Short mmCIF file of C-alpha atoms (C1' of nucleotides) in Angstrom, two decimals:
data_model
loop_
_atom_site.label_atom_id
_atom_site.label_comp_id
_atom_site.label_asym_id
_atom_site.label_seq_id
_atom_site.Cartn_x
_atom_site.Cartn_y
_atom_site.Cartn_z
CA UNK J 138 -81.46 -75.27 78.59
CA UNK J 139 -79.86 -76.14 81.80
CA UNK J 140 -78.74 -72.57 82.54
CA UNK J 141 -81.85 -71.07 82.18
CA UNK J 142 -83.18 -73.79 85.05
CA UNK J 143 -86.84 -72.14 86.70
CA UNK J 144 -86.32 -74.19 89.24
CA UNK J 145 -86.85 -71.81 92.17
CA UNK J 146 -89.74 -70.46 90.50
CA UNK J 147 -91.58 -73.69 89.66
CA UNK J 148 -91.10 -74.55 93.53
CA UNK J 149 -92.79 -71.54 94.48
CA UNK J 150 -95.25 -72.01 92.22
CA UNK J 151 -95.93 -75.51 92.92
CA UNK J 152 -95.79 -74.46 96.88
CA UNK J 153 -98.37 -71.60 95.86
CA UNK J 154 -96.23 -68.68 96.75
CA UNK J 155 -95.20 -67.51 93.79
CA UNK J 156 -96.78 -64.22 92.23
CA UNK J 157 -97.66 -64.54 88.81
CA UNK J 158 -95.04 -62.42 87.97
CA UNK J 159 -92.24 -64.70 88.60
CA UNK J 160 -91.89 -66.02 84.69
CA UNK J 161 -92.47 -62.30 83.32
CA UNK J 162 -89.82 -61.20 86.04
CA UNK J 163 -87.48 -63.41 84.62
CA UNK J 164 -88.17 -62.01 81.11
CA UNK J 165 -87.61 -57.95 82.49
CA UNK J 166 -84.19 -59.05 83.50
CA UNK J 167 -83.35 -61.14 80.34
CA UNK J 168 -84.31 -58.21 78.26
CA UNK J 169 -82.14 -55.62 80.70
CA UNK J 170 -79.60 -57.61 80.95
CA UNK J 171 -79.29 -58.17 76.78
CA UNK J 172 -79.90 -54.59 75.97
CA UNK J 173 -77.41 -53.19 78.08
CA UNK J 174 -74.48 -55.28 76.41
CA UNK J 175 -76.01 -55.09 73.07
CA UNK J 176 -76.05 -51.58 72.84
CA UNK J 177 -72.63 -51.35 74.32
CA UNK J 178 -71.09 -52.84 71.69
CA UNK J 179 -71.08 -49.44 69.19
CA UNK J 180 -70.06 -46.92 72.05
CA UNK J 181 -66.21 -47.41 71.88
CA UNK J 182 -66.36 -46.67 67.84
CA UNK J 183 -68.76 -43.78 68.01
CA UNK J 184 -66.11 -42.15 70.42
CA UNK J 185 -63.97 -41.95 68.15
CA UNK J 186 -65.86 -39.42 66.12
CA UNK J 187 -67.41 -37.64 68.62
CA UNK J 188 -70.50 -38.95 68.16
CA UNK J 189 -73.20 -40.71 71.10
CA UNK J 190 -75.50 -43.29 70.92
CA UNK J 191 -78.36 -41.15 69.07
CA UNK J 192 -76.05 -40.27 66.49
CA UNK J 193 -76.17 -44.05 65.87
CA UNK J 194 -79.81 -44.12 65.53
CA UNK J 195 -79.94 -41.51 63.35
CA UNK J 196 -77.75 -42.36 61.17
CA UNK J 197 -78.73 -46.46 60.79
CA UNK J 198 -82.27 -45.55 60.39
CA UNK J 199 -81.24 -43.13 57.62
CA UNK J 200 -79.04 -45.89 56.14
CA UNK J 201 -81.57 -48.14 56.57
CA UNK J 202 -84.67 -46.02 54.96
CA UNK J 203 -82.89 -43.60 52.25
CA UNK J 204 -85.08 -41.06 51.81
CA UNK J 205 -87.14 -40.83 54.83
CA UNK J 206 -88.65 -37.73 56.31
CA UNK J 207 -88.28 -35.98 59.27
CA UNK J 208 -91.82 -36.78 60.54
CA UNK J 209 -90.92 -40.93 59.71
CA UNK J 210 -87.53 -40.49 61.89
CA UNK J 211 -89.56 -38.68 64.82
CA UNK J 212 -91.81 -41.04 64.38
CA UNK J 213 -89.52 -44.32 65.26
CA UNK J 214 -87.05 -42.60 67.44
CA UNK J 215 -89.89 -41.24 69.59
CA UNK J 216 -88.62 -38.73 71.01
CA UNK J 217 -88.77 -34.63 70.07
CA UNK J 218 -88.13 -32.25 67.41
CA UNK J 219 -85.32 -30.78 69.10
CA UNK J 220 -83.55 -33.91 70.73
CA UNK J 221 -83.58 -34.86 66.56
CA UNK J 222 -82.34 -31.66 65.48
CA UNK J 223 -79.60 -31.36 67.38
CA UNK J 224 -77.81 -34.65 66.10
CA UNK J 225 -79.08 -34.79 62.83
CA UNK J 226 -77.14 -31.19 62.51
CA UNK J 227 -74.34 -32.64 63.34
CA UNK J 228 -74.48 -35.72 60.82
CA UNK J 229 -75.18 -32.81 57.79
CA UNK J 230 -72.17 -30.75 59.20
CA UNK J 231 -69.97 -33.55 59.26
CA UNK J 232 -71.41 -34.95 56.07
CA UNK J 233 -72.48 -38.17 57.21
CA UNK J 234 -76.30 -37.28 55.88
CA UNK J 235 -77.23 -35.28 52.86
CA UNK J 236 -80.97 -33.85 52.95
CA UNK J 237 -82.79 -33.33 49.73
CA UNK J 238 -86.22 -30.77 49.16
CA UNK J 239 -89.30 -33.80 48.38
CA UNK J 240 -90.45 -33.77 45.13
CA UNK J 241 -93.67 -34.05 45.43
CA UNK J 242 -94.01 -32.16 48.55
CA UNK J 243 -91.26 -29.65 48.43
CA UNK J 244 -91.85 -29.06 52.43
CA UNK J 245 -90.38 -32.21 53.11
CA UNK J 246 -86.46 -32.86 53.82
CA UNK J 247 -85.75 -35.79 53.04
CA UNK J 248 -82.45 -37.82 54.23
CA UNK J 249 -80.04 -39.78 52.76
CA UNK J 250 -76.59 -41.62 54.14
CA UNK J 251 -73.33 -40.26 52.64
CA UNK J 252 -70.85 -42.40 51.38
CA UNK J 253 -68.81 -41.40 54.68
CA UNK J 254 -72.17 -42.17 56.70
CA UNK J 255 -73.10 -45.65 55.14
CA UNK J 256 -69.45 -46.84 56.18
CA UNK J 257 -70.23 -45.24 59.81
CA UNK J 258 -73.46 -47.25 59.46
CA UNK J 259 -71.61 -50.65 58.55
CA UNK J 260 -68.91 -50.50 61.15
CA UNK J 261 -71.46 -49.78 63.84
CA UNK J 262 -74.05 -52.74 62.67
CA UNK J 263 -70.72 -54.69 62.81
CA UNK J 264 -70.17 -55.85 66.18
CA UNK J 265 -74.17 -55.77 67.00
CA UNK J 266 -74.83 -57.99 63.82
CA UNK J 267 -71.60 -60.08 65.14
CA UNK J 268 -73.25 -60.35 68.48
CA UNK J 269 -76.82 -61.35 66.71
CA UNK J 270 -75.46 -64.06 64.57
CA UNK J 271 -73.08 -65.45 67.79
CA UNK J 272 -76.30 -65.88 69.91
CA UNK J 273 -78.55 -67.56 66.88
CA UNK J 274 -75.79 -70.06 66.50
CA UNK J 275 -76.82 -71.62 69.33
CA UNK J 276 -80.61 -71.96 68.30
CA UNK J 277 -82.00 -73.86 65.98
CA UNK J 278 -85.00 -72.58 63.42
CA UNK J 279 -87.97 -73.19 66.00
CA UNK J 280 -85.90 -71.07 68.82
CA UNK J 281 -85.33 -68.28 66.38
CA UNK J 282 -88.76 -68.10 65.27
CA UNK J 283 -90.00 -67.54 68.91
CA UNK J 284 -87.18 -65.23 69.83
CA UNK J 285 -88.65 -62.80 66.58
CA UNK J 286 -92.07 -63.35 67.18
CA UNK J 287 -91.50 -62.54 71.24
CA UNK J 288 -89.45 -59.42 70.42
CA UNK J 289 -92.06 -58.22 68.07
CA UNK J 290 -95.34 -58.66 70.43
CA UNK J 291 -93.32 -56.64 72.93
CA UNK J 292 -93.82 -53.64 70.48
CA UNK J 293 -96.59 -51.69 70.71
CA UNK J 294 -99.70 -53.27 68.75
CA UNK J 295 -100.45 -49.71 67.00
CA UNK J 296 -96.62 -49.12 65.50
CA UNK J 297 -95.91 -53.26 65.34
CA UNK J 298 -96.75 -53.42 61.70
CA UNK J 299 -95.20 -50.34 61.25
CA UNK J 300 -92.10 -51.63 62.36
CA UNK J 301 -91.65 -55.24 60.98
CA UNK J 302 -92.18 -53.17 57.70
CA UNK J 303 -89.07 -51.30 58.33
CA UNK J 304 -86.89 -54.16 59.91
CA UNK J 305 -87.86 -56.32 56.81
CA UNK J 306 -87.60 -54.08 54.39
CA UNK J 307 -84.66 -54.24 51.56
CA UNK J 308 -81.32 -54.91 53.05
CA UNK J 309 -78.75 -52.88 50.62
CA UNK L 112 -95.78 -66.13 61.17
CA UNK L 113 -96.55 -63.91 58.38
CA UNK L 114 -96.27 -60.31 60.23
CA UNK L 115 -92.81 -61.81 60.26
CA UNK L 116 -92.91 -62.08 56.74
CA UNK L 117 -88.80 -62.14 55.56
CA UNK L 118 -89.93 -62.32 52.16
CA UNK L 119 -87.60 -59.44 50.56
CA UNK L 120 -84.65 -60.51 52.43
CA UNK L 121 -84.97 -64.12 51.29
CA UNK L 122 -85.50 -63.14 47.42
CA UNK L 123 -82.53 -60.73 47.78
CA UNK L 124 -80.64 -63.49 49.24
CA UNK L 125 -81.34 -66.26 46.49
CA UNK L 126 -80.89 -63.84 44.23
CA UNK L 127 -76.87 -63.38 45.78
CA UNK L 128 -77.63 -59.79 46.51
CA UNK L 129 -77.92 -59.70 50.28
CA UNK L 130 -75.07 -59.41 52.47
CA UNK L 131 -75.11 -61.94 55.66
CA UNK L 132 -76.20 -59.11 57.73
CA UNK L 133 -79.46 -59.21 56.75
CA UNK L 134 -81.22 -61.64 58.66
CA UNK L 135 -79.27 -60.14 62.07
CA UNK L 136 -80.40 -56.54 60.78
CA UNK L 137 -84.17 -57.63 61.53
CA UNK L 138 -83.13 -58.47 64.86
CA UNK L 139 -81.12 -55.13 65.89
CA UNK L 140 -83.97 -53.54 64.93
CA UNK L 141 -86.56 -55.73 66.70
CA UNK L 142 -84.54 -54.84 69.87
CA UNK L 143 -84.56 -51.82 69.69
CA UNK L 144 -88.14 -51.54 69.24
CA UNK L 145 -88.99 -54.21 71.68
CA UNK L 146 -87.36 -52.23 74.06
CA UNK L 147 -88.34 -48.75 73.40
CA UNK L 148 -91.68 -49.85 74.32
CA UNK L 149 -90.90 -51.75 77.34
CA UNK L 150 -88.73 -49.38 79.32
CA UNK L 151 -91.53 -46.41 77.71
CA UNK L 152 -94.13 -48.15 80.09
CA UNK L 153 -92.88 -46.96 83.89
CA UNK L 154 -91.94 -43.60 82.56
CA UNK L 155 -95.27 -42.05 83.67
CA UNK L 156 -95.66 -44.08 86.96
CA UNK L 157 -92.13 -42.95 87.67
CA UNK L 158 -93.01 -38.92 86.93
CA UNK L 159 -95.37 -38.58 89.91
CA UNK L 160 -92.62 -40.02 92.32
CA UNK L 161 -90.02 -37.59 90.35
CA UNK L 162 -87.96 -39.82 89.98
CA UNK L 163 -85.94 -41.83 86.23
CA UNK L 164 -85.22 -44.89 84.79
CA UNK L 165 -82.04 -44.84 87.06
CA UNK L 166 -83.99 -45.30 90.47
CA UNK L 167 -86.12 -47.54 88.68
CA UNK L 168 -83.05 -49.70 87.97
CA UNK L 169 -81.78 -49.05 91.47
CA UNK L 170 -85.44 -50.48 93.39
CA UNK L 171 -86.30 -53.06 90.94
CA UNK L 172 -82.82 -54.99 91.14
CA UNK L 173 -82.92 -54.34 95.31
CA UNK L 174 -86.11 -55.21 95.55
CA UNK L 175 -85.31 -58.60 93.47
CA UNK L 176 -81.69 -59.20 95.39
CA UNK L 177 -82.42 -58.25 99.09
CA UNK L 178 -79.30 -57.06 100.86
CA UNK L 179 -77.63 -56.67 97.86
CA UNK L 180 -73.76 -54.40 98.19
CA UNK L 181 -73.28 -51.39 96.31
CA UNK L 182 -70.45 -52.94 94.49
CA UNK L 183 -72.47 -56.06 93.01
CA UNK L 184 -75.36 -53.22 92.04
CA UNK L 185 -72.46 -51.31 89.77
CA UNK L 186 -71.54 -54.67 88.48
CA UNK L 187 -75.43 -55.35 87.68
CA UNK L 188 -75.96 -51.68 86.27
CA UNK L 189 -72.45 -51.15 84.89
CA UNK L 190 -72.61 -47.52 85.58
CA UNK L 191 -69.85 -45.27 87.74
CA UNK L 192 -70.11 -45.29 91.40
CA UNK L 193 -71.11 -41.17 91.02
CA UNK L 194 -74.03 -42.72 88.66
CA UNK L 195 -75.63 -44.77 91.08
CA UNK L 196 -74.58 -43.01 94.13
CA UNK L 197 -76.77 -39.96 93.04
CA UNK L 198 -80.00 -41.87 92.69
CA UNK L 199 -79.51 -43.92 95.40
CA UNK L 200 -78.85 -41.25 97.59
CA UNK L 201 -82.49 -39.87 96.67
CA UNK L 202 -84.24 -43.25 97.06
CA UNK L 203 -82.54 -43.65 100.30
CA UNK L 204 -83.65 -39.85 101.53
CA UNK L 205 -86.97 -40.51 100.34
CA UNK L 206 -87.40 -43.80 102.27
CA UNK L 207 -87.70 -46.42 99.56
CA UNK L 208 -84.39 -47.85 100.40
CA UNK L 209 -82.71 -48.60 103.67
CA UNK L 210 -79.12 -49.32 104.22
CA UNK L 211 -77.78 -51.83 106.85
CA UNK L 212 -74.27 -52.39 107.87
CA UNK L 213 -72.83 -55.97 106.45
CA UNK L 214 -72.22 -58.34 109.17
CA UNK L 215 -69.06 -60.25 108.26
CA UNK L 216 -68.13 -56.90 106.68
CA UNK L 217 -68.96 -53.98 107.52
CA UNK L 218 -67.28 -51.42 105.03
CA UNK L 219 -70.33 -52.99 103.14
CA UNK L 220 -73.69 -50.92 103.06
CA UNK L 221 -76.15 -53.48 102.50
CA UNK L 222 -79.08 -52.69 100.25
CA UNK L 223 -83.15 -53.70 101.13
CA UNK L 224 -86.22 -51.81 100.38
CA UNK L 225 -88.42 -50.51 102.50
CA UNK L 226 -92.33 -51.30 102.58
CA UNK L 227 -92.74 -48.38 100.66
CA UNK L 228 -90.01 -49.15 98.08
CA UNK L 229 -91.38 -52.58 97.95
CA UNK L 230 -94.63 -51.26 96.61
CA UNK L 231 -93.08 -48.96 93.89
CA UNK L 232 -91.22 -52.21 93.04
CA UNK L 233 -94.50 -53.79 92.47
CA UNK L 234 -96.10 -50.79 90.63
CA UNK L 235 -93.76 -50.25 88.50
CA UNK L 236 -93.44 -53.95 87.55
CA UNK L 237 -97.14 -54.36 87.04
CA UNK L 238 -97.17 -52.92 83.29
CA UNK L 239 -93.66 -54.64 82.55
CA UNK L 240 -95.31 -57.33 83.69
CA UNK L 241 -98.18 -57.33 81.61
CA UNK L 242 -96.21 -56.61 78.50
CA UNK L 243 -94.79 -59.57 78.69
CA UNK L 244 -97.24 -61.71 79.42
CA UNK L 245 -99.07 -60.47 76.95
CA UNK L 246 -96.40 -61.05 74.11
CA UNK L 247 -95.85 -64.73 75.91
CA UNK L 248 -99.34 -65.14 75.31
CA UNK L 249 -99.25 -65.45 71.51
CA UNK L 250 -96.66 -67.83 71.72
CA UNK L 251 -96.31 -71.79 72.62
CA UNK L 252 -93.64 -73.47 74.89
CA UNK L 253 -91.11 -73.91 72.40
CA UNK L 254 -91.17 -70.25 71.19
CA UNK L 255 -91.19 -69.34 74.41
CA UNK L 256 -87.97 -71.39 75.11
CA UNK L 257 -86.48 -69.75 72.57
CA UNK L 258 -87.22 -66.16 72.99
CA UNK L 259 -85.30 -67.00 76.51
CA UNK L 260 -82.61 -68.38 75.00
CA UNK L 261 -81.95 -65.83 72.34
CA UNK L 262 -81.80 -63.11 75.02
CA UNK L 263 -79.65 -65.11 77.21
CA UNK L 264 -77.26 -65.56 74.20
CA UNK L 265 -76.76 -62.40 73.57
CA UNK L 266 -75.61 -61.09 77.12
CA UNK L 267 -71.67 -61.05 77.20
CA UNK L 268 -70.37 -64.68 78.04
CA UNK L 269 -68.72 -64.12 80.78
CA UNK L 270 -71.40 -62.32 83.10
CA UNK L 271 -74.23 -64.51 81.52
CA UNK L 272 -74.32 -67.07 84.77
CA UNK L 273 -74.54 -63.64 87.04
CA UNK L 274 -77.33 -62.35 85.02
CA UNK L 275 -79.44 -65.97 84.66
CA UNK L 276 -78.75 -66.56 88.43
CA UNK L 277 -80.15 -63.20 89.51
CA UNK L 278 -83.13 -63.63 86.74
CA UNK L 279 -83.63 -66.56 88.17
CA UNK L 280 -83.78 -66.11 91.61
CA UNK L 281 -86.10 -66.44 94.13
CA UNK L 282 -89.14 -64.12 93.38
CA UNK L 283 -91.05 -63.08 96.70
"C1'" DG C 284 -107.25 -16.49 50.95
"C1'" DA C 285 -107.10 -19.11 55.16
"C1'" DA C 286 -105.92 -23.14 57.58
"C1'" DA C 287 -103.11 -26.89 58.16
"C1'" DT C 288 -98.70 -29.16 57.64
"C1'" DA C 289 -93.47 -30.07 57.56
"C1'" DT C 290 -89.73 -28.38 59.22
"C1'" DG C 291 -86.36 -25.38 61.63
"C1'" DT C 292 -84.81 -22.64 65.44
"C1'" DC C 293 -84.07 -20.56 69.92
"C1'" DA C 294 -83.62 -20.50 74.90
"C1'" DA C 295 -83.69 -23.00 78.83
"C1'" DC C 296 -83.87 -26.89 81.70
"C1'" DA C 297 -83.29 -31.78 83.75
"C1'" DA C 298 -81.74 -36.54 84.00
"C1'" DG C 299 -78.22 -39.31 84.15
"C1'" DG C 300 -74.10 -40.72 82.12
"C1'" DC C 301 -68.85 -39.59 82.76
"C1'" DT C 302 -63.89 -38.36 85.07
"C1'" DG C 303 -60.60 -37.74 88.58
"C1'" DA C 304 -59.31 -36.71 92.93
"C1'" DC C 305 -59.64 -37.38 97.62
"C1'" DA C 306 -61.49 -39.20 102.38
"C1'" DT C 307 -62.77 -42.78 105.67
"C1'" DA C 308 -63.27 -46.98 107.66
"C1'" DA C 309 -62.45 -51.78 107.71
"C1'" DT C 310 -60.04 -55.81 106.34
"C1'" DC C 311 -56.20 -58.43 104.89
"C1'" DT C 312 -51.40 -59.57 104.68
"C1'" DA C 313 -46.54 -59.69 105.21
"C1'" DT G 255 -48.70 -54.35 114.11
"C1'" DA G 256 -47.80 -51.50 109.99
"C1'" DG G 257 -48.94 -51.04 105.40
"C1'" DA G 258 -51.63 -52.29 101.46
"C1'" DT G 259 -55.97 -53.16 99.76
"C1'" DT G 260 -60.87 -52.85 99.63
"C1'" DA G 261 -65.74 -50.88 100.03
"C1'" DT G 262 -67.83 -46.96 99.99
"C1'" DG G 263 -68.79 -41.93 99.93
"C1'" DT G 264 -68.16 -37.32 98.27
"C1'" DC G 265 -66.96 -33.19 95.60
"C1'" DA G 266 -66.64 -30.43 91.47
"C1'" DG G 267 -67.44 -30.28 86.91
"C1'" DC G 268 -68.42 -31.86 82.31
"C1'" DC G 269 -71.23 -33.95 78.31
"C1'" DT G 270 -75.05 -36.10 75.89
"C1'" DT G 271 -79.54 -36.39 75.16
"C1'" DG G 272 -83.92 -36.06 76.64
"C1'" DT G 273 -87.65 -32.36 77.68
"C1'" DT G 274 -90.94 -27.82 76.89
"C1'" DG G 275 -92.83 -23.94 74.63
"C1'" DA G 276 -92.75 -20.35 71.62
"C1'" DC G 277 -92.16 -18.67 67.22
"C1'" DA G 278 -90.76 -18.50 61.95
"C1'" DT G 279 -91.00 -20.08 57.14
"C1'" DA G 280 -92.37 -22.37 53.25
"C1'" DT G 281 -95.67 -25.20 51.19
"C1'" DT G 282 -99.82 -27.55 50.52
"C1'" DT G 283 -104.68 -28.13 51.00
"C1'" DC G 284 -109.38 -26.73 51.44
#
DNA sequence: GAAATATGTCAACAAGGCTGACATAATCTA
DNA sequence: TAGATTATGTCAGCCTTGTTGACATATTTC
């Protein structure tokens, strides 16, 4: 890993200068730096129907958990009622998602991907699962490991279960 | 690693069911997770100074690359000039940043913090910080190595030297 | 029957993206 | 040196997506 040299930073540290924040440092920018082109990748297609980048959540969380509720989608998004309502109105009006009364609790909407929204789903995983698969080719099974078990100690310790059950659960 | 467990996706995949996409679906999804959390951290810190995640950007990458140009920031931040011009303006009226004619050229507008900035710099890195370590902490060298590669890999090829040589640069 | 829950809705606001046009000063180049 | 290019700033206006708080409805639970 020539490139990713901590030269500088093992100087300083060797000098005794160094914070102890110079390795985590490194890890803030690594993390800006791949976000910001990772979720880049979608925004060109989801102009194209009008849609922005929370219209993407919505609807590959949807895809991604048929049936889930309201609360569940608040719930990973994190962030309010109304920021939800307002897109997920627009996915139902445009028939991307269908919502269905709960059977057991008839309170409950729950949502489901169209036909029309699980192809909007596929051709915006696309070019992020294209990006995925282009940066594991260069790792080997140890490297992988870490990267997944790094990403997922980042999450919160209350919702991490909550979310490796999601991200592992039945691709379709 | 059995939080990690990929149980369903391998049966579905021995079984012939699962597209390719599964094993990179895990990973969009870890990301996105990973990094809700991470950027949720400043948020608060950032209220009480009324400030976003924008003039975080702005200070943390001028505090990290001292008389940096306005033109390299856009390239770092790959927002519009209007974008960055906004929050910088405030950061600079507040007294967090200073501007400083560029020697060689001086069209340029060279970027530092101030004392002040420095130390929102610091606060706000402090629970990034943390985060991090505390993920790194579960994890030995070689994971380590390859959560760092993994991100690296996945910034677009041909700004990845930028971004590892500003990661990488000399922390104060 | 009353309280709690799941959801929807409305009005209003703020942050931070965007565009496009135009201005100024400094540098480079033919 | 004149003209083109570059670095930056600024203005007006727009859009998405986040926020709050209040209130309404249907349903479930106690």
């Amino acid at each position: 890993m020539s490139e990713i040299s901590k030269s500088d930073a093992d100087q300083l540290r060797e000098a005794g200068l160094a914070e102890s924040s110079a390795d985590e440092t490194v890890f803030i920018e690594l993390l800006f730096f791949a976000y910001r082109d990772f979720v880049s990748d979608p925004d060109a297609l989801l102009q194209e129907y009008g849609f922005g980048r929370a219209h993407h959540r919505v609807v590959h969380f949807v895809a991604r958990n048929p049936g889930i509720s309201v609360a569940e989608l608040l719930d990973i998004l994190q962030i309010t009622k109304q920021s939800l309502a307002r897109v997920l109105k627009q996915l139902v009006e445009t028939g991307f998602v269908q919502q269905q009364q709960g059977a057991q609790d008839r309170r409950q909407r729950l949502l489901f991907t169209t036909e029309k929204g699980e192809a909007l789903f596929d051709k915006l995983r696309e070019p992020q699962s294209r990006r995925i698969k282009n940066a594991l080719s260069g790792l080997d099974a140890r490297d992988r490991a870490g990267a997944e078990r790094f990403l997922s100690y980042l999450i919160n310790e209350d919702e991490r279960s909550m979310a490796l059950r999601l991200s592992n659960a039945v691709d379709r």
